[in-house]
Tab-separated table of C-alpha atoms in Angstrom:
chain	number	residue	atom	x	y	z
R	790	UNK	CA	164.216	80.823	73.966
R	791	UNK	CA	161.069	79.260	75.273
R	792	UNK	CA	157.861	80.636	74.057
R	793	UNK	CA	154.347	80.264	75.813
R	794	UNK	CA	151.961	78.048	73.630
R	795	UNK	CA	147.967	79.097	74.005
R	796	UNK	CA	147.286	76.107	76.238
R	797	UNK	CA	150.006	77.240	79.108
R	798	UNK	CA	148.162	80.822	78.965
R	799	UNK	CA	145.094	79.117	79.411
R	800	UNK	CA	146.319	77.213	82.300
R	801	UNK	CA	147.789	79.987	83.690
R	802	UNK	CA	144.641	82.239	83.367
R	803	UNK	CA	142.878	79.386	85.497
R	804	UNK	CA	145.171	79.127	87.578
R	805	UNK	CA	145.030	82.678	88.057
R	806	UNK	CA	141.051	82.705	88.485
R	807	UNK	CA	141.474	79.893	91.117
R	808	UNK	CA	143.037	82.088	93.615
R	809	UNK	CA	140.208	84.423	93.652
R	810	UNK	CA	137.405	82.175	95.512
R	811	UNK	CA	133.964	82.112	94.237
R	812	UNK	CA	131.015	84.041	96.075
R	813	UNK	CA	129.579	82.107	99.064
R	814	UNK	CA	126.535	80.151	97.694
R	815	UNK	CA	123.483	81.226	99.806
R	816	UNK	CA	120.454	78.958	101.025
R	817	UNK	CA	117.161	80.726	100.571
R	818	UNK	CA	113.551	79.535	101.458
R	819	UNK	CA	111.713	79.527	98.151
R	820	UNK	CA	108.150	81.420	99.859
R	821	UNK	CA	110.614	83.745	101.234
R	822	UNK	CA	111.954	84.690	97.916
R	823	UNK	CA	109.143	84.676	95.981
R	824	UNK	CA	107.180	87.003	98.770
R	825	UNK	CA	110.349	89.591	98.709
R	826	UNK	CA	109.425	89.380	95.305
R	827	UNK	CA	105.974	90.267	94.978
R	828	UNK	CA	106.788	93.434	96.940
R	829	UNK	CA	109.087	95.065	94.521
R	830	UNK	CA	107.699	93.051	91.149
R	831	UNK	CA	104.891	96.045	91.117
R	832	UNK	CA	107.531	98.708	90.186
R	833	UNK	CA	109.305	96.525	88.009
R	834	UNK	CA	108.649	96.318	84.238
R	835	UNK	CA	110.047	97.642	80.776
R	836	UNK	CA	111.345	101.032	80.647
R	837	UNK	CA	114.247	102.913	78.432
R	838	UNK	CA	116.876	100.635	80.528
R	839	UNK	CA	117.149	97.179	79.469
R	840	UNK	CA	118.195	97.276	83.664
R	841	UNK	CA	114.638	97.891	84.368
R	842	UNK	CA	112.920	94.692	83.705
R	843	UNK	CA	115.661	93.070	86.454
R	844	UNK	CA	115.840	93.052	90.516
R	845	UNK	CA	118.962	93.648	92.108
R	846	UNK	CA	119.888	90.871	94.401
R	847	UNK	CA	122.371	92.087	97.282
R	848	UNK	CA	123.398	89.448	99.722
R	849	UNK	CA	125.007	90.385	102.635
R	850	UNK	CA	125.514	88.533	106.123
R	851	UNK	CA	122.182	86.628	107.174
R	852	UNK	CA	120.061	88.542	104.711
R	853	UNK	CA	119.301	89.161	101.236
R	854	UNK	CA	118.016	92.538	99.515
R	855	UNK	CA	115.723	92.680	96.727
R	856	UNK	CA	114.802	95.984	94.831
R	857	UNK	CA	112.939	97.011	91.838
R	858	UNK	CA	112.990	100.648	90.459
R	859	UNK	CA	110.762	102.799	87.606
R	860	UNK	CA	113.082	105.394	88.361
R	861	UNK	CA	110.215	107.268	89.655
R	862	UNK	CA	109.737	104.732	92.940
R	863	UNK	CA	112.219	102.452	94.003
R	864	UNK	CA	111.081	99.716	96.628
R	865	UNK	CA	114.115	97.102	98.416
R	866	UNK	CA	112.780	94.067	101.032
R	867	UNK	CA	114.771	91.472	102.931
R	868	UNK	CA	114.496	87.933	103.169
R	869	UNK	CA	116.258	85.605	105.634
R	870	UNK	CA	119.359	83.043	104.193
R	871	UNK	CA	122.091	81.333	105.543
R	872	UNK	CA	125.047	81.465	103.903
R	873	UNK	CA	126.676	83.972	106.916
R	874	UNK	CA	129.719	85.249	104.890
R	875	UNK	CA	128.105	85.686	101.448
R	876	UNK	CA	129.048	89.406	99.955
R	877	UNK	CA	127.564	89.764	96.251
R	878	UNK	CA	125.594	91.508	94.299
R	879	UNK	CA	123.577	90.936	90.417
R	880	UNK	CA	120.923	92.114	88.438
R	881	UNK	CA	118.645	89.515	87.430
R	882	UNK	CA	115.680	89.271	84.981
R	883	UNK	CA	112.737	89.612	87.317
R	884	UNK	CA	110.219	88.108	85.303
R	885	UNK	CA	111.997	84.842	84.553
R	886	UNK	CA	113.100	84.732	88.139
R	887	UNK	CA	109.046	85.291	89.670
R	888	UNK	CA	108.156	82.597	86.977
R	889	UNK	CA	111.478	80.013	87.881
R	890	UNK	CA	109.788	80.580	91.618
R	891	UNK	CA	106.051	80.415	90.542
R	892	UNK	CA	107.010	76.482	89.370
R	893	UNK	CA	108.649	75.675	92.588
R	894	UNK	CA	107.087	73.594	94.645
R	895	UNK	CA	106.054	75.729	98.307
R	896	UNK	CA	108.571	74.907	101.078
R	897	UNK	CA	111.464	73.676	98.742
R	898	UNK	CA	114.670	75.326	99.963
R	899	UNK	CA	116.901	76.626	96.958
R	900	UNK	CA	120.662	77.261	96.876
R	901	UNK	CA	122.130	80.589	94.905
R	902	UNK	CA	125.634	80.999	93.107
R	903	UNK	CA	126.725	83.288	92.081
R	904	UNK	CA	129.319	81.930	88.634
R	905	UNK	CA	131.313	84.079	86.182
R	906	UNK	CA	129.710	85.658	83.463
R	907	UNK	CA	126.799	87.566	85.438
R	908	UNK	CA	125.347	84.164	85.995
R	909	UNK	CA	123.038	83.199	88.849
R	910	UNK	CA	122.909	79.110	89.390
R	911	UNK	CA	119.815	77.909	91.076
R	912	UNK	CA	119.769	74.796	92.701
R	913	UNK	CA	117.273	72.451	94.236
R	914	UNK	CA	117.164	68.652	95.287
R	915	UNK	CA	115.894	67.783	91.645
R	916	UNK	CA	116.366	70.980	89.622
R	917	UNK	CA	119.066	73.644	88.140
R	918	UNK	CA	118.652	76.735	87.020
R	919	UNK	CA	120.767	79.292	85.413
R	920	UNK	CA	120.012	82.808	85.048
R	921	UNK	CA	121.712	85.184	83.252
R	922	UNK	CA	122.379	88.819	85.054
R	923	UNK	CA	123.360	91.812	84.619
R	924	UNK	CA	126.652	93.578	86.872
R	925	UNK	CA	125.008	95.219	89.911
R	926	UNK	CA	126.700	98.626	88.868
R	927	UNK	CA	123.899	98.531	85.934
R	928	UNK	CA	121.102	98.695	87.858
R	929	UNK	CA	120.255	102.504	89.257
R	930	UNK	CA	120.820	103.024	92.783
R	931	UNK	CA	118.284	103.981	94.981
R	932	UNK	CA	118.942	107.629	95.518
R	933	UNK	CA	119.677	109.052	98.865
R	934	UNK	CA	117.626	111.377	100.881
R	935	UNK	CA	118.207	114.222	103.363
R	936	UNK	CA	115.176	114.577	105.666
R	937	UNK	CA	113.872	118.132	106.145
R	938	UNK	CA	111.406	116.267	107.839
R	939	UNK	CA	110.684	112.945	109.394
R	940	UNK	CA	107.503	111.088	111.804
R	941	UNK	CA	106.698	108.028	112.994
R	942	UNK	CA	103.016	106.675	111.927
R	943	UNK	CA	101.617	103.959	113.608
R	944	UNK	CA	101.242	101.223	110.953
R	945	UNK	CA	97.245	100.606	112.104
R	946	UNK	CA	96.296	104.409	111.844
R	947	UNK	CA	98.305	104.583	109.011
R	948	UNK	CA	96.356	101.728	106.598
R	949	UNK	CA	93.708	102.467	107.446
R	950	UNK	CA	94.110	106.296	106.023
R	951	UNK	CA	95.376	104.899	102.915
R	952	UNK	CA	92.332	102.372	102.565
R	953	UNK	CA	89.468	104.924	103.476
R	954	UNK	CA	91.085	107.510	100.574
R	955	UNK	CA	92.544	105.357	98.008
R	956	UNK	CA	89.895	104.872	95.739
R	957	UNK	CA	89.060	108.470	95.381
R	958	UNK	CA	92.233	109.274	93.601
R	959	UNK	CA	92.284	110.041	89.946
R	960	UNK	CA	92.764	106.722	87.710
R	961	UNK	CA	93.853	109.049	84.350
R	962	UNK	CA	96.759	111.647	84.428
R	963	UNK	CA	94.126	114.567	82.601
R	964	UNK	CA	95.034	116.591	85.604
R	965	UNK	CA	98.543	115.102	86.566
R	966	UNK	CA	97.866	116.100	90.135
R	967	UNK	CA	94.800	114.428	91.224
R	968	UNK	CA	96.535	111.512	91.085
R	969	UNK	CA	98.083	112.274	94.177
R	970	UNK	CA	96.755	112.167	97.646
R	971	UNK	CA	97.317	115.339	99.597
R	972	UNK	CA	99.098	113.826	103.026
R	973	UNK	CA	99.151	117.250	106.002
R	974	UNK	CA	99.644	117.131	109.147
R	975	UNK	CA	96.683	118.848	111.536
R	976	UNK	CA	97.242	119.434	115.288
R	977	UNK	CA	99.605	116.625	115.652
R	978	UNK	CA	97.014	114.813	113.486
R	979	UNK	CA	97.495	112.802	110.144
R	980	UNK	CA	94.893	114.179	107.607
R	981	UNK	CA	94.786	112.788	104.067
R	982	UNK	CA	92.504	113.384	101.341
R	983	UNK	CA	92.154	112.491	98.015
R	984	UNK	CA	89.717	112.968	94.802
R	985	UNK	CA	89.186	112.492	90.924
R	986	UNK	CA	86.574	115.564	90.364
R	987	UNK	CA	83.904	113.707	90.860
R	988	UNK	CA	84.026	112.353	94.274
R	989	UNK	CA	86.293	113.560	97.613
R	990	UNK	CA	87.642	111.585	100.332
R	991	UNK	CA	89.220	112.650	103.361
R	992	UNK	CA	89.936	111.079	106.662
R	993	UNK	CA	91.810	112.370	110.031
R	994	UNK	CA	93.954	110.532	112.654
R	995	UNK	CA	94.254	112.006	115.852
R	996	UNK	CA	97.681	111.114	116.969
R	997	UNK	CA	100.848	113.252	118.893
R	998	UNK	CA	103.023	113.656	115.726
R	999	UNK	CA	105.737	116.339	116.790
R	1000	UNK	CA	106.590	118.062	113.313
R	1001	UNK	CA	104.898	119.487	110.406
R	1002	UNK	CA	104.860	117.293	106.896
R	1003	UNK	CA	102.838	118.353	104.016
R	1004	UNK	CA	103.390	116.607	100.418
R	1005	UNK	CA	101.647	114.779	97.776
R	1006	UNK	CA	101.541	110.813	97.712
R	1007	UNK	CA	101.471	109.160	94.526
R	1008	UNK	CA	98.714	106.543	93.700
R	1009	UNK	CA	101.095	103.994	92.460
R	1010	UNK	CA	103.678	104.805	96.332
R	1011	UNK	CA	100.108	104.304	98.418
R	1012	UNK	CA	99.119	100.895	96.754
R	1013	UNK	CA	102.884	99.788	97.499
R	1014	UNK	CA	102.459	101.152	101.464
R	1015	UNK	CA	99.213	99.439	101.596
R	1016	UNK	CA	100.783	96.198	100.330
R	1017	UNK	CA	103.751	96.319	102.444
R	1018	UNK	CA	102.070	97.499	105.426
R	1019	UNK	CA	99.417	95.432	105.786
R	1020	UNK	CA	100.865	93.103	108.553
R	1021	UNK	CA	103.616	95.089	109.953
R	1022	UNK	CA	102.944	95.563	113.050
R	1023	UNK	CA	104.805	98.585	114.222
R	1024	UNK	CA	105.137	102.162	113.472
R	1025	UNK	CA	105.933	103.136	109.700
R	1026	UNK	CA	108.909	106.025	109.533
R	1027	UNK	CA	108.582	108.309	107.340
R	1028	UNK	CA	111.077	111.156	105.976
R	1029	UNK	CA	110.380	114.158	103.281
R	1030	UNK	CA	113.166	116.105	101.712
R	1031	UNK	CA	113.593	119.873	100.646
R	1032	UNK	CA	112.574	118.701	96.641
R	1033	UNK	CA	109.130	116.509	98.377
R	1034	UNK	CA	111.244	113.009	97.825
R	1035	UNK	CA	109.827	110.681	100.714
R	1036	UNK	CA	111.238	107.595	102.089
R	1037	UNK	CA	109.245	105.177	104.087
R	1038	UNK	CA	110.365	102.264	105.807
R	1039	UNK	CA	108.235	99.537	107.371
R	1040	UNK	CA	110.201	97.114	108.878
R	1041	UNK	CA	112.717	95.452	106.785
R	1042	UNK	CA	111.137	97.601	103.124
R	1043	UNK	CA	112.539	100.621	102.427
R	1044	UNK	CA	110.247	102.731	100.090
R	1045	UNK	CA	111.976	105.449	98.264
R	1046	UNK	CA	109.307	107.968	95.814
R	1047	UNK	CA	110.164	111.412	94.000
R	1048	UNK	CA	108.010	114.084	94.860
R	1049	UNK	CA	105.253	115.346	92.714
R	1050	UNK	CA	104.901	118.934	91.174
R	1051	UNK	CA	102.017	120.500	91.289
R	1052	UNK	CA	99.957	121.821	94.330
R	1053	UNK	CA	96.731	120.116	95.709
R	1054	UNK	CA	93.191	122.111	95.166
R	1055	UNK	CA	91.673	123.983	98.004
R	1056	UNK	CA	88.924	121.596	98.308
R	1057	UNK	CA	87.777	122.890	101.537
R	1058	UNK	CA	85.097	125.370	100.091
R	1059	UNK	CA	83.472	122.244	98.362
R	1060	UNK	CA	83.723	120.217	102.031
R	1061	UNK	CA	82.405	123.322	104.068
R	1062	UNK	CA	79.008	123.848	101.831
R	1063	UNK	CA	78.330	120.137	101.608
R	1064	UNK	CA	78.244	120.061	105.573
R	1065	UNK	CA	76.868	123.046	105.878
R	1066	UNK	CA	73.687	122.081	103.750
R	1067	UNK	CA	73.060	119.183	105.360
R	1068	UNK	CA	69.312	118.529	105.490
R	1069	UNK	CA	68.419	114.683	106.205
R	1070	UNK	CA	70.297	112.337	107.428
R	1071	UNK	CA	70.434	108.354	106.717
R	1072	UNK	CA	71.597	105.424	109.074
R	1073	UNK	CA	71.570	102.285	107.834
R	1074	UNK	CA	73.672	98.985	108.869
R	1075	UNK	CA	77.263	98.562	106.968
R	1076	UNK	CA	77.326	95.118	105.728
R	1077	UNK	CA	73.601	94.775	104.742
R	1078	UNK	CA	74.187	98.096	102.564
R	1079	UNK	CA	77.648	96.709	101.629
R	1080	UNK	CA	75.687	93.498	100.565
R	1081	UNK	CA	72.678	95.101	98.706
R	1082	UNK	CA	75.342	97.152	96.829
R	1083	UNK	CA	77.113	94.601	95.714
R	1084	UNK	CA	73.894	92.998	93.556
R	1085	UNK	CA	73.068	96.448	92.689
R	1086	UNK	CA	76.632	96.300	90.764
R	1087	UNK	CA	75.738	93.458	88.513
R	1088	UNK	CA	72.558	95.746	87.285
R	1089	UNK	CA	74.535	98.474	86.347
R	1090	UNK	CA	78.010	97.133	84.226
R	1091	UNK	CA	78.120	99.782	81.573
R	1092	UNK	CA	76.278	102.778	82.814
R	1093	UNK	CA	77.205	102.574	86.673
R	1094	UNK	CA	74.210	104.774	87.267
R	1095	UNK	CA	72.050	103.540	90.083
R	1096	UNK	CA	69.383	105.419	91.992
R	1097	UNK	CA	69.228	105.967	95.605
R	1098	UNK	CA	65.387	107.093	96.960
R	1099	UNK	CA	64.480	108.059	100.688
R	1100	UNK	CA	61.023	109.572	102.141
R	1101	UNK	CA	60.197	112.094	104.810
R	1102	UNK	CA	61.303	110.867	107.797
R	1103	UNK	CA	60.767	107.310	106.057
R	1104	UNK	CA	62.469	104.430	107.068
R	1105	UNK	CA	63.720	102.854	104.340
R	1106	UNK	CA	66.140	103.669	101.645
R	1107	UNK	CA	65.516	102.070	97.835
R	1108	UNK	CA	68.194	101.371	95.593
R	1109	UNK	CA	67.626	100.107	92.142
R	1110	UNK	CA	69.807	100.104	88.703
R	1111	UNK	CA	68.938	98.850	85.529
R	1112	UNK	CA	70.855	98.298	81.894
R	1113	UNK	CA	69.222	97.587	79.012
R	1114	UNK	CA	71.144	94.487	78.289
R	1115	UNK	CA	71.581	92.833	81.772
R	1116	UNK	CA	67.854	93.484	83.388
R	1117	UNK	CA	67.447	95.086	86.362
R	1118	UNK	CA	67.134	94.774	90.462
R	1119	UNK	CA	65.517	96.806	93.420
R	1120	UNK	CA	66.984	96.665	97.103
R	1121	UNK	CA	64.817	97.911	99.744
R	1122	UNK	CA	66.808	98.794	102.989
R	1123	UNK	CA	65.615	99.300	106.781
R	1124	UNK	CA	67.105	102.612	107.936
R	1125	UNK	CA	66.666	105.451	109.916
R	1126	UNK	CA	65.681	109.034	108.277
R	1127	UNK	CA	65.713	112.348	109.409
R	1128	UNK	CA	64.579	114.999	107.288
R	1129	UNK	CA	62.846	115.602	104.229
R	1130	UNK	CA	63.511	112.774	101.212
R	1131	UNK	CA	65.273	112.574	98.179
R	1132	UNK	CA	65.615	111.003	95.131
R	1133	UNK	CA	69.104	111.348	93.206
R	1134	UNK	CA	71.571	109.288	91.126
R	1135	UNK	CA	75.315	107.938	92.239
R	1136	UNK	CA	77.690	106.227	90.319
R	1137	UNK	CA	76.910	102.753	92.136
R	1138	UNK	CA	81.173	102.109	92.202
R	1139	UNK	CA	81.467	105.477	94.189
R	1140	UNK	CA	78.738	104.309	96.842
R	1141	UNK	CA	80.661	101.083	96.889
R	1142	UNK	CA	83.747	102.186	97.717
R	1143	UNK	CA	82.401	104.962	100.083
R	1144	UNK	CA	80.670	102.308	102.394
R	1145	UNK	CA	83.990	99.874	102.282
R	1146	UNK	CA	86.060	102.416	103.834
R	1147	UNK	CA	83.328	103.312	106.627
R	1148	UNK	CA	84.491	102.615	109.966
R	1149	UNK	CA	82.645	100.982	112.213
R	1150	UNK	CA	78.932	99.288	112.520
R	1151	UNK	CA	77.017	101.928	110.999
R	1152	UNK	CA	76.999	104.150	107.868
R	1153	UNK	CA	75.452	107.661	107.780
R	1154	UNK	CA	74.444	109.109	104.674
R	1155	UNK	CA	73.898	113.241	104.985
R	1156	UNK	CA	72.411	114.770	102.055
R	1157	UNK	CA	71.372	118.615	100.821
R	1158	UNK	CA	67.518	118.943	99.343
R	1159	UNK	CA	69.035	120.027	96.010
R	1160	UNK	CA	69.645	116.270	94.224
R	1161	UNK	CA	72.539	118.207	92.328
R	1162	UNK	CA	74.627	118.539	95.243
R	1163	UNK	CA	76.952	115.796	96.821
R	1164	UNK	CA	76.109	113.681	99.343
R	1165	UNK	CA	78.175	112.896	102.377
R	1166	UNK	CA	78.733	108.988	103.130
R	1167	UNK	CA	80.454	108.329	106.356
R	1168	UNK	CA	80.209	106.954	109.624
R	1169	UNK	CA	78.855	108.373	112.917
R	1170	UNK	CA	82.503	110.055	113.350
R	1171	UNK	CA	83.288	112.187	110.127
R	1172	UNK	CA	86.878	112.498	111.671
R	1173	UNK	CA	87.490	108.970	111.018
R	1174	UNK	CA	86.776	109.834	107.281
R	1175	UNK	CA	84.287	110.394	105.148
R	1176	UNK	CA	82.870	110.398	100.905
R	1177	UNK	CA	81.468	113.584	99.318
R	1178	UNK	CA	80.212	111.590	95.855
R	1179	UNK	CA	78.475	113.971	93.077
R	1180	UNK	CA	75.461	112.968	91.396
R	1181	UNK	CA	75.041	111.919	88.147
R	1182	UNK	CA	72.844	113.089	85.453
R	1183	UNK	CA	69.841	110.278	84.641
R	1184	UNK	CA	70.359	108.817	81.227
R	1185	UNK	CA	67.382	105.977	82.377
């Protein structure tokens, strides 16, 4: 009676193994990695699930898919390979892999197998790498969405929303829902707005969009849209669910972000008085201002308190800051004034941002005669969007 020794069932388990062939190594530009990479890297990090900290890597045909998930945003791109039959799928730690790829030299081409064990082997001409992964069935899947409702956005029109209102959104979560942007729909129109308590954006698209979408955009989903959509080229789809879950895809990125509770404040009762008490009005030159505001900044890098002075029908506008620590500066800037003057104090940062998201040549500051109320910063077209930025009170 024969009995199997321990090396015949090792044989025999290799022999075994051998008939199952191993995944199709893939050929991947190293830039093209390393920029799917820093597209999902923002959502990555650690979280309850070791899983977290990794990126799934999905390769399929002529293409590979990256994603990253906080379970509250998940974010996938594509890069081009060859490697035409590869079919696999792992987990691997994304930090160690964005570092591997930081090293590489730019234009090196790498090769990826996948081995037993949840092990990743990178190769190059002079280098090999092994990474230890995680099965793909670890990592969370990017949930599914029914669309209640769906629109195209033109990528332009659609950036430059996001850039003009961005900065206005709340920084902190002490009220969770300011740190939203309110995206609406308005005649076919895109409107978004956005603001922390102490200043207001809000900027309008005029474009044919066919259905309704209301919902509130997370600060963290808008930074990734702005990233991702900053040279596509095309339109941006865009699809809402019955529980406010969104999905945007811009090209090859798919975008998926749960909804926010909460409902947006009525804001509009703040917009309508500050337009309706509109007294003088200032025109001055974008990147001058833009400039002058700028050195203004350094004056002011604890306080942010910088004062903004304008006579009757004057033509100039002063701007000066000072800090008892760093000194102190005075701009003096042509402009055009209409109406009685004003003296009043910003936070400098506010006017900063205001005048960066202006569009156009020219930037039009409307104010009220009461130096308590907010003044309007915009340019010659509100629609195109526009600041209101309270005033501060003067600690000087």
């Amino acid at each position: 009676m024969s009995t199997r020794t321990k090396k015949q069932a090792v044989v025999e388990a290799a022999v075994e193994t051998s008939t199952h062939p191993p995944a199709t190594p893939i050929r991947v530009s190293r830039d093209n990695l390393a920029a799917g990479m820093s597209q999902v890297k923002p959502v990555i990090g650690r979280g309850a699930l070791y899983a977290l900290s990794h990126v799934l890597l999905e390769a399929e045909g002529e293409q590979l898919r990256l994603t990253g998930t906080n379970l509250s945003i998940w974010i996938s791109a594509v890069v081009p390979i060859q490697g035409s039959d590869a079919a696999w799928k792992l987990a691997v730690p994304a930090h160690t892999l964005d570092e591997v790829l930081r090293v590489l030299p730019p234009e090196s081409v790498l090769t990826a197998t996948l081995e037993e064990g949840n092990q990743m082997r990178l190769t190059t001409d002079r280098t090999t790498t092994h990474l230890k992964g995680l099965p793909a069935d670890d990592f969370p899947l990017m949930p599914s969405l029914t669309p209640a409702q769906q629109v195209a956005l033109p990528a332009a029109a659609w950036n430059q929303c996001l850039a003009q209102v961005l900065p206005a959104v709340a920084k902190d979560d002490g009220r969770p829902v300011l740190t939203n942007l309110n995206l609406e729909t308005d005649d076919g129109g895109l409107l978004l707005t956005a603001t922390d308590a102490m200043r207001l954006a809000r900027t309008r698209q005029p474009l044919s969009l066919t259905q309704d979408v209301a919902c509130l955009l997370s600060r963290q989903t808008a930074q990734l849209l702005t990233r991702v959509g900053a040279k596509h080229e095309g339109d941006v789809l865009f699809a809402l669910d019955e529980a406010q879950n969104q999905l945007f895809t811009v090209g090859g990125t798919v975008i998926f972000a749960a909804g926010s509770e909460g409902s947006f404040p009525n804001v509009m009762p703040i917009v309508d008085s500050a337009m309706t008490n509109v007294a003088s009005t200032v025109t001055l030159a974008r990147e001058p201002l833009a400039q002058a505001l700028r050195l203004v900044g350094v004056m002011m890098p604890s306080s942010k308190q910088m004062a903004v002075q304008f006579e009757d029908e004057g033509s100039e506008l002063k701007l000066w800051a000072n800090d008892a620590e760093v000194g102190d500066t005075q701009q003096v800037m042509p402009a055009q004034i209409a109406g009685p003057g004003l003296k009043l104090v910003l936070n400098g940062d506010y006017l900063r941002d205001a005048v960066a998201a202006c569009v156009g040549e020219s930037v039009v500051l409307r104010a009220s005669p009461s130096p308590k109320a907010p003044i309007i910063c915009g340019g010659d077209d509100m629609d195109a969007g526009y600041h209101l930025i309270m005033p501060m009170v003067d600690h000087a």
